[in-house]
Amino acid sequence: MSTRAPAVLDDPAAIAAGDPEGMLGLVASLGTQLREGFATARSVPELPSPEGLRSVVVCGMGGSGVAGDVLRSLYAARLHLPIVVVKGYALPEFCGRDTLVMAMSFSGNTEETLVAYAEAVARGCRVVTVAAGGELATLSEADDVTRVSIPGTIPVPRAALGYLSAAPLGVLDAMAMLPAAERDVEAAAVLLDGLATELGPDRTLQDNVAKDLAAWLQGRTPVVWGSEGLAEAPAVRWKTQINENAKVPAWVGILSEVDHNEIEGWSEGSGRPYGLVALRHREEHQRMAARFAATLQAIESAGLEAREVWATPSAGALGSMLSLIMTGDFVATYLAILRGVDPTPVPVLSALKERLRP
Ligand code: F6R
């Protein structure tokens, strides 16, 4: 690994060499993925009946699990049903015939998701799977469970976020469980197509928020705070994308929870090796602006430098949320290029999966 000067981000040859599998192009395709994924999921035949449904559970890990975070951040405060995200083996005890369980795994081979899926089928839950193939696709066929299929041509799960996030939206929309989502999806896709140009490699560092942030984060450990609601899923996604693309540690916190524990840890001088990115959105609670300011003031002696990133205002909440996610995905990819690491493969994670394979 060799650390490079920020100017490298304006050199097309260096970008091509630093991103050989085209992660930047995949990040830029978020809007297209969203449109296509929503249309596919919405037209899947034989979805379970919404009659008497009492809860929605989304099971998935890592890049697939984030789709559950997106759904929950978007709709938890607006649906009359609880949305629970399961990132692990255990299906909650309440899950039964009146629960819709969406088991999501891009590869279809993730151990925890397969265990949760099997339990959901055994308990008679209304199950829908989302997978590009693998064991989950095979089991769906054998168990006569409806599957939303996503393209297996994408090299890694986290680069399929648009398809993965659109799947639960399309399924719930088709089941008439959501306030009609189609207009939000289209508005979000248009917004994301525009943002991809603003943050893409052709826009120079001077004029490119994502390149500028990546240069600022180089050599610091990123800490990402999201304000509750729309910025929660993006904050988690920023952290995990920085981990997986740039291969550095990163931490995440949600405001206002941060004010009830984390701030105590920012003792005098402790913030210097870190860079705080605060994700904000215009729909956040009216107290949040004062809270952010007071929080930063309370920990001033820590020497933690902070930058704010605001969601792009959008006709629908989905666009605002995904604008934060797309910005983070670009930042994490530029940071990888600056650090001289390939953003796409995840060798440590893949080797661990291999070692644990039964
Ligand atoms: C790799 C990645 C991982 C995977 C996770 C679960 O790009 O993003 O976080 O998403 O290991 O694998 P899948 O998504 O195949 O179930």
CSV table of C-alpha atoms in Angstrom, one decimal, residues 25-338:
chain,number,residue,atom,x,y,z
A,25,GLY,CA,-18.9,3.2,-12.1
A,26,LEU,CA,-21.0,0.9,-9.9
A,27,VAL,CA,-21.4,3.7,-7.3
A,28,ALA,CA,-22.6,6.0,-10.0
A,29,SER,CA,-25.2,3.4,-11.2
A,30,LEU,CA,-27.2,3.6,-7.9
A,31,GLY,CA,-30.1,5.5,-9.6
A,32,THR,CA,-30.3,3.0,-12.5
A,33,GLN,CA,-30.2,0.1,-10.1
A,34,LEU,CA,-32.9,1.6,-8.0
A,35,ARG,CA,-35.3,2.1,-11.0
A,36,GLU,CA,-34.6,-1.4,-12.4
A,37,GLY,CA,-34.7,-3.1,-9.0
A,38,PHE,CA,-38.0,-1.5,-8.0
A,39,ALA,CA,-39.6,-2.5,-11.3
A,40,THR,CA,-38.4,-6.1,-11.0
A,41,ALA,CA,-39.5,-6.5,-7.4
A,42,ARG,CA,-42.9,-4.9,-8.1
A,43,SER,CA,-43.7,-7.3,-10.8
A,44,VAL,CA,-42.7,-10.5,-9.1
A,45,PRO,CA,-45.6,-12.9,-9.2
A,46,GLU,CA,-47.2,-14.7,-6.2
A,47,LEU,CA,-46.2,-12.4,-3.4
A,48,PRO,CA,-47.7,-13.3,0.0
A,49,SER,CA,-51.0,-11.8,1.0
A,50,PRO,CA,-50.9,-8.6,3.1
A,51,GLU,CA,-54.1,-9.7,4.9
A,52,GLY,CA,-53.6,-9.6,8.7
A,53,LEU,CA,-49.9,-8.9,8.5
A,54,ARG,CA,-48.6,-7.6,11.8
A,55,SER,CA,-44.8,-7.2,11.3
A,56,VAL,CA,-42.1,-7.0,8.7
A,57,VAL,CA,-38.7,-8.5,9.3
A,58,VAL,CA,-35.7,-8.1,7.0
A,59,CYS,CA,-32.9,-10.5,7.5
A,60,GLY,CA,-29.5,-9.9,5.9
A,61,MET,CA,-25.8,-9.3,6.6
A,62,GLY,CA,-23.4,-6.6,5.5
A,63,GLY,CA,-24.1,-5.2,2.0
A,64,SER,CA,-27.4,-7.0,1.9
A,65,GLY,CA,-28.5,-6.2,5.4
A,66,VAL,CA,-28.2,-2.5,4.7
A,67,ALA,CA,-31.3,-2.7,2.6
A,68,GLY,CA,-33.2,-3.5,5.8
A,69,ASP,CA,-31.6,-0.4,7.4
A,70,VAL,CA,-32.8,1.7,4.4
A,71,LEU,CA,-36.3,0.4,4.7
A,72,ARG,CA,-36.5,0.9,8.4
A,73,SER,CA,-35.0,4.4,8.4
A,74,LEU,CA,-37.4,5.4,5.7
A,75,TYR,CA,-40.6,3.9,6.9
A,76,ALA,CA,-40.4,3.0,10.6
A,77,ALA,CA,-42.0,6.3,11.6
A,78,ARG,CA,-44.6,6.2,8.9
A,79,LEU,CA,-46.0,2.6,8.8
A,80,HIS,CA,-48.4,1.1,11.3
A,81,LEU,CA,-46.4,-2.1,11.4
A,82,PRO,CA,-43.1,-2.6,13.1
A,83,ILE,CA,-40.1,-3.1,10.8
A,84,VAL,CA,-37.3,-5.2,12.4
A,85,VAL,CA,-33.9,-5.7,10.9
A,86,VAL,CA,-32.2,-8.9,11.8
A,87,LYS,CA,-28.4,-9.0,11.2
A,88,GLY,CA,-27.6,-12.4,12.6
A,89,TYR,CA,-28.8,-16.0,13.0
A,90,ALA,CA,-31.8,-15.5,15.4
A,91,LEU,CA,-35.3,-14.8,14.2
A,92,PRO,CA,-37.2,-13.0,16.9
A,93,GLU,CA,-39.7,-15.1,18.9
A,94,PHE,CA,-42.7,-13.0,17.7
A,95,CYS,CA,-42.2,-14.1,14.0
A,96,GLY,CA,-45.0,-16.4,12.8
A,97,ARG,CA,-47.7,-16.7,10.2
A,98,ASP,CA,-48.5,-13.0,10.4
A,99,THR,CA,-44.9,-11.9,9.8
A,100,LEU,CA,-43.5,-11.0,6.4
A,101,VAL,CA,-39.8,-12.1,6.4
A,102,MET,CA,-37.6,-10.9,3.7
A,103,ALA,CA,-34.4,-12.9,3.6
A,104,MET,CA,-31.8,-11.0,1.6
A,105,SER,CA,-28.4,-12.3,0.5
A,106,PHE,CA,-26.8,-11.1,-2.7
A,107,SER,CA,-24.6,-14.3,-2.9
A,108,GLY,CA,-27.4,-16.4,-1.5
A,109,ASN,CA,-24.8,-18.2,0.6
A,110,THR,CA,-24.5,-16.2,3.8
A,111,GLU,CA,-24.7,-18.5,6.7
A,112,GLU,CA,-26.6,-16.3,9.1
A,113,THR,CA,-29.3,-15.4,6.6
A,114,LEU,CA,-29.7,-19.0,5.5
A,115,VAL,CA,-30.3,-20.0,9.2
A,116,ALA,CA,-32.8,-17.2,9.7
A,117,TYR,CA,-34.5,-18.1,6.4
A,118,ALA,CA,-34.9,-21.8,7.4
A,119,GLU,CA,-36.4,-20.8,10.7
A,120,ALA,CA,-38.9,-18.4,9.0
A,121,VAL,CA,-40.0,-21.2,6.6
A,122,ALA,CA,-40.3,-23.7,9.5
A,123,ARG,CA,-42.5,-21.2,11.5
A,124,GLY,CA,-44.8,-20.6,8.6
A,125,CYS,CA,-43.9,-16.9,8.1
A,126,ARG,CA,-44.7,-15.3,4.8
A,127,VAL,CA,-41.3,-15.4,3.2
A,128,VAL,CA,-39.8,-13.6,0.2
A,129,THR,CA,-36.2,-14.0,-0.7
A,130,VAL,CA,-33.9,-11.6,-2.5
A,131,ALA,CA,-30.8,-13.1,-4.0
A,132,ALA,CA,-28.7,-13.3,-7.2
A,133,GLY,CA,-28.3,-17.0,-6.9
A,134,GLY,CA,-26.6,-19.5,-4.5
A,135,GLU,CA,-28.2,-21.6,-1.8
A,136,LEU,CA,-30.9,-19.2,-1.0
A,137,ALA,CA,-32.1,-19.2,-4.7
A,138,THR,CA,-32.0,-23.0,-4.7
A,139,LEU,CA,-33.9,-23.3,-1.4
A,140,SER,CA,-36.5,-20.7,-2.5
A,141,GLU,CA,-37.3,-22.9,-5.5
A,142,ALA,CA,-37.5,-26.1,-3.5
A,143,ASP,CA,-39.6,-24.5,-0.8
A,144,ASP,CA,-41.9,-22.7,-3.3
A,145,VAL,CA,-40.9,-19.4,-1.8
A,146,THR,CA,-41.1,-16.2,-4.0
A,147,ARG,CA,-37.7,-14.9,-4.9
A,148,VAL,CA,-36.8,-11.4,-6.2
A,149,SER,CA,-33.9,-12.0,-8.5
A,150,ILE,CA,-31.1,-9.5,-8.7
A,151,PRO,CA,-28.3,-9.4,-11.4
A,152,GLY,CA,-25.4,-11.6,-10.5
A,153,THR,CA,-23.1,-9.7,-12.9
A,154,ILE,CA,-22.2,-7.2,-10.1
A,155,PRO,CA,-18.9,-8.2,-8.6
A,156,VAL,CA,-19.6,-7.7,-4.9
A,157,PRO,CA,-22.8,-7.4,-2.8
A,158,ARG,CA,-22.3,-3.9,-1.5
A,159,ALA,CA,-22.1,-2.6,-5.1
A,160,ALA,CA,-25.6,-3.8,-5.7
A,161,LEU,CA,-27.2,-1.5,-3.1
A,162,GLY,CA,-29.7,0.0,-5.5
A,163,TYR,CA,-31.1,-3.4,-6.5
A,164,LEU,CA,-31.0,-4.6,-2.9
A,165,SER,CA,-32.7,-1.5,-1.4
A,166,ALA,CA,-35.3,-1.4,-4.1
A,167,ALA,CA,-36.4,-5.0,-3.6
A,168,PRO,CA,-38.2,-4.6,-0.2
A,169,LEU,CA,-39.7,-1.3,-1.5
A,170,GLY,CA,-41.0,-3.0,-4.6
A,171,VAL,CA,-42.4,-6.0,-2.7
A,172,LEU,CA,-44.1,-3.9,0.0
A,173,ASP,CA,-45.4,-1.5,-2.7
A,174,ALA,CA,-46.9,-4.4,-4.7
A,175,MET,CA,-48.5,-5.7,-1.5
A,176,ALA,CA,-50.0,-2.2,-1.0
A,177,MET,CA,-48.2,-1.9,2.3
A,178,LEU,CA,-46.5,1.4,1.6
A,179,PRO,CA,-47.7,4.9,0.6
A,180,ALA,CA,-47.2,4.5,-3.2
A,181,ALA,CA,-43.4,4.5,-3.7
A,182,GLU,CA,-43.1,4.7,-7.4
A,183,ARG,CA,-42.9,8.5,-7.6
A,184,ASP,CA,-40.3,8.6,-4.8
A,185,VAL,CA,-38.2,6.0,-6.6
A,186,GLU,CA,-38.3,7.9,-9.9
A,187,ALA,CA,-37.5,11.2,-8.1
A,188,ALA,CA,-34.6,9.6,-6.3
A,189,ALA,CA,-33.2,8.0,-9.4
A,190,VAL,CA,-33.2,11.3,-11.2
A,191,LEU,CA,-31.5,13.0,-8.3
A,192,LEU,CA,-28.9,10.2,-8.0
A,193,ASP,CA,-28.1,10.4,-11.7
A,194,GLY,CA,-27.3,14.1,-11.3
A,195,LEU,CA,-25.3,13.6,-8.1
A,196,ALA,CA,-23.2,10.9,-9.8
A,197,THR,CA,-22.0,13.5,-12.2
A,198,GLU,CA,-21.3,16.0,-9.5
A,199,LEU,CA,-19.3,13.5,-7.4
A,200,GLY,CA,-17.8,11.4,-10.2
A,201,PRO,CA,-14.2,11.2,-11.3
A,202,ASP,CA,-14.5,13.8,-14.1
A,203,ARG,CA,-15.3,16.6,-11.6
A,204,THR,CA,-12.0,17.9,-10.2
A,205,LEU,CA,-11.1,17.9,-6.6
A,206,GLN,CA,-11.7,21.6,-6.2
A,207,ASP,CA,-15.2,21.2,-7.3
A,208,ASN,CA,-16.0,17.7,-5.9
A,209,VAL,CA,-17.2,17.3,-2.3
A,210,ALA,CA,-16.5,13.6,-2.3
A,211,LYS,CA,-12.9,13.9,-3.5
A,212,ASP,CA,-12.3,16.7,-1.0
A,213,LEU,CA,-13.7,14.7,1.9
A,214,ALA,CA,-11.6,11.7,0.9
A,215,ALA,CA,-8.5,13.8,0.9
A,216,TRP,CA,-9.4,15.3,4.3
A,217,LEU,CA,-10.0,11.8,5.8
A,218,GLN,CA,-6.8,10.4,4.5
A,219,GLY,CA,-4.6,9.7,7.5
A,220,ARG,CA,-7.4,10.1,10.0
A,221,THR,CA,-9.7,7.5,11.5
A,222,PRO,CA,-13.2,8.4,10.3
A,223,VAL,CA,-16.1,8.7,12.8
A,224,VAL,CA,-19.5,9.1,11.2
A,225,TRP,CA,-22.5,10.5,13.0
A,226,GLY,CA,-25.9,10.5,11.5
A,227,SER,CA,-28.9,12.4,12.9
A,228,GLU,CA,-31.8,10.0,13.8
A,229,GLY,CA,-34.2,9.0,11.0
A,230,LEU,CA,-33.1,9.5,7.4
A,231,ALA,CA,-29.3,9.7,8.2
A,232,GLU,CA,-29.2,6.5,10.3
A,233,ALA,CA,-28.8,4.0,7.5
A,234,PRO,CA,-26.4,6.3,5.6
A,235,ALA,CA,-24.2,6.6,8.7
A,236,VAL,CA,-23.9,2.9,9.0
A,237,ARG,CA,-23.3,2.6,5.3
A,238,TRP,CA,-20.5,5.2,5.4
A,239,LYS,CA,-18.8,3.3,8.1
A,240,THR,CA,-19.0,-0.1,6.4
A,241,GLN,CA,-18.0,1.3,3.0
A,242,ILE,CA,-15.0,3.0,4.5
A,243,ASN,CA,-14.1,-0.4,6.1
A,244,GLU,CA,-14.6,-2.5,3.0
A,245,ASN,CA,-13.5,-0.2,0.2
A,246,ALA,CA,-10.7,1.8,1.9
A,247,LYS,CA,-9.7,-0.9,4.3
A,248,VAL,CA,-9.4,1.3,7.3
A,249,PRO,CA,-11.3,1.2,10.7
A,250,ALA,CA,-14.2,3.6,11.1
A,251,TRP,CA,-16.8,4.2,13.7
A,252,VAL,CA,-20.4,5.2,13.7
A,253,GLY,CA,-22.8,6.9,16.1
A,254,ILE,CA,-26.4,8.2,15.9
A,255,LEU,CA,-27.4,11.5,17.3
A,256,SER,CA,-28.9,12.0,19.8
A,257,GLU,CA,-27.8,8.6,21.3
A,258,VAL,CA,-24.2,9.8,21.0
A,259,ASP,CA,-25.0,12.5,23.6
A,260,HIS,CA,-25.9,9.9,26.2
A,261,ASN,CA,-22.6,8.0,26.1
A,262,GLU,CA,-20.0,8.6,23.3
A,263,ILE,CA,-19.4,12.2,24.2
A,264,GLU,CA,-17.9,11.2,27.5
A,265,GLY,CA,-15.2,9.3,25.7
A,266,TRP,CA,-14.0,12.4,23.8
A,267,SER,CA,-11.7,13.4,26.5
A,268,GLU,CA,-9.1,16.2,26.1
A,269,GLY,CA,-6.9,15.7,23.1
A,270,SER,CA,-8.4,12.3,22.2
A,271,GLY,CA,-10.0,13.4,19.0
A,272,ARG,CA,-6.8,14.4,17.1
A,273,PRO,CA,-6.3,11.2,15.1
A,274,TYR,CA,-9.9,11.2,14.0
A,275,GLY,CA,-12.1,13.0,11.5
A,276,LEU,CA,-15.8,13.4,12.3
A,277,VAL,CA,-18.3,13.5,9.4
A,278,ALA,CA,-21.8,14.5,10.5
A,279,LEU,CA,-24.6,13.5,8.2
A,280,ARG,CA,-27.5,15.9,8.3
A,281,HIS,CA,-30.9,16.2,6.6
A,282,ARG,CA,-33.5,18.8,6.4
A,283,GLU,CA,-36.3,16.5,7.8
A,284,GLU,CA,-34.4,15.9,11.0
A,285,HIS,CA,-36.1,16.8,14.4
A,286,GLN,CA,-36.2,20.6,15.0
A,287,ARG,CA,-34.0,20.2,18.1
A,288,MET,CA,-31.2,18.5,16.1
A,289,ALA,CA,-29.4,21.7,14.9
A,290,ALA,CA,-29.0,23.0,18.5
A,291,ARG,CA,-28.0,19.5,19.6
A,292,PHE,CA,-25.3,19.1,17.0
A,293,ALA,CA,-23.8,22.6,17.9
A,294,ALA,CA,-24.0,21.9,21.7
A,295,THR,CA,-22.5,18.5,21.2
A,296,LEU,CA,-19.5,19.7,19.3
A,297,GLN,CA,-19.0,22.5,21.8
A,298,ALA,CA,-19.2,20.0,24.7
A,299,ILE,CA,-16.3,18.0,23.3
A,300,GLU,CA,-14.3,20.9,21.9
A,301,SER,CA,-11.3,20.1,24.1
A,302,ALA,CA,-11.0,16.7,22.4
A,303,GLY,CA,-9.6,18.4,19.3
A,304,LEU,CA,-11.9,16.4,17.0
A,305,GLU,CA,-12.2,18.1,13.6
A,306,ALA,CA,-15.6,17.9,12.1
A,307,ARG,CA,-17.2,18.3,8.7
A,308,GLU,CA,-20.9,18.3,7.8
A,309,VAL,CA,-22.5,16.6,4.8
A,310,TRP,CA,-26.1,17.5,4.1
A,311,ALA,CA,-28.6,15.3,2.2
A,312,THR,CA,-29.6,16.7,-1.2
A,313,PRO,CA,-33.1,18.0,-0.8
A,314,SER,CA,-35.5,15.8,-2.7
A,315,ALA,CA,-39.1,15.4,-3.5
A,316,GLY,CA,-39.1,12.2,-1.5
A,317,ALA,CA,-37.3,11.0,1.6
A,318,LEU,CA,-35.7,8.2,-0.4
A,319,GLY,CA,-33.7,10.6,-2.6
A,320,SER,CA,-32.4,12.5,0.4
A,321,MET,CA,-31.3,9.3,2.1
A,322,LEU,CA,-29.7,7.8,-0.9
A,323,SER,CA,-27.9,11.1,-1.7
A,324,LEU,CA,-26.0,10.7,1.6
A,325,ILE,CA,-25.3,7.1,0.8
A,326,MET,CA,-24.0,7.8,-2.7
A,327,THR,CA,-21.7,10.6,-1.3
A,328,GLY,CA,-20.3,8.1,1.2
A,329,ASP,CA,-19.8,5.4,-1.4
A,330,PHE,CA,-17.8,7.9,-3.5
A,331,VAL,CA,-15.8,9.1,-0.5
A,332,ALA,CA,-14.9,5.5,0.5
A,333,THR,CA,-13.8,4.6,-3.1
A,334,TYR,CA,-11.7,7.7,-3.5
A,335,LEU,CA,-10.1,7.1,-0.1
A,336,ALA,CA,-9.2,3.6,-1.3
A,337,ILE,CA,-7.6,5.0,-4.4
A,338,LEU,CA,-5.6,7.5,-2.3
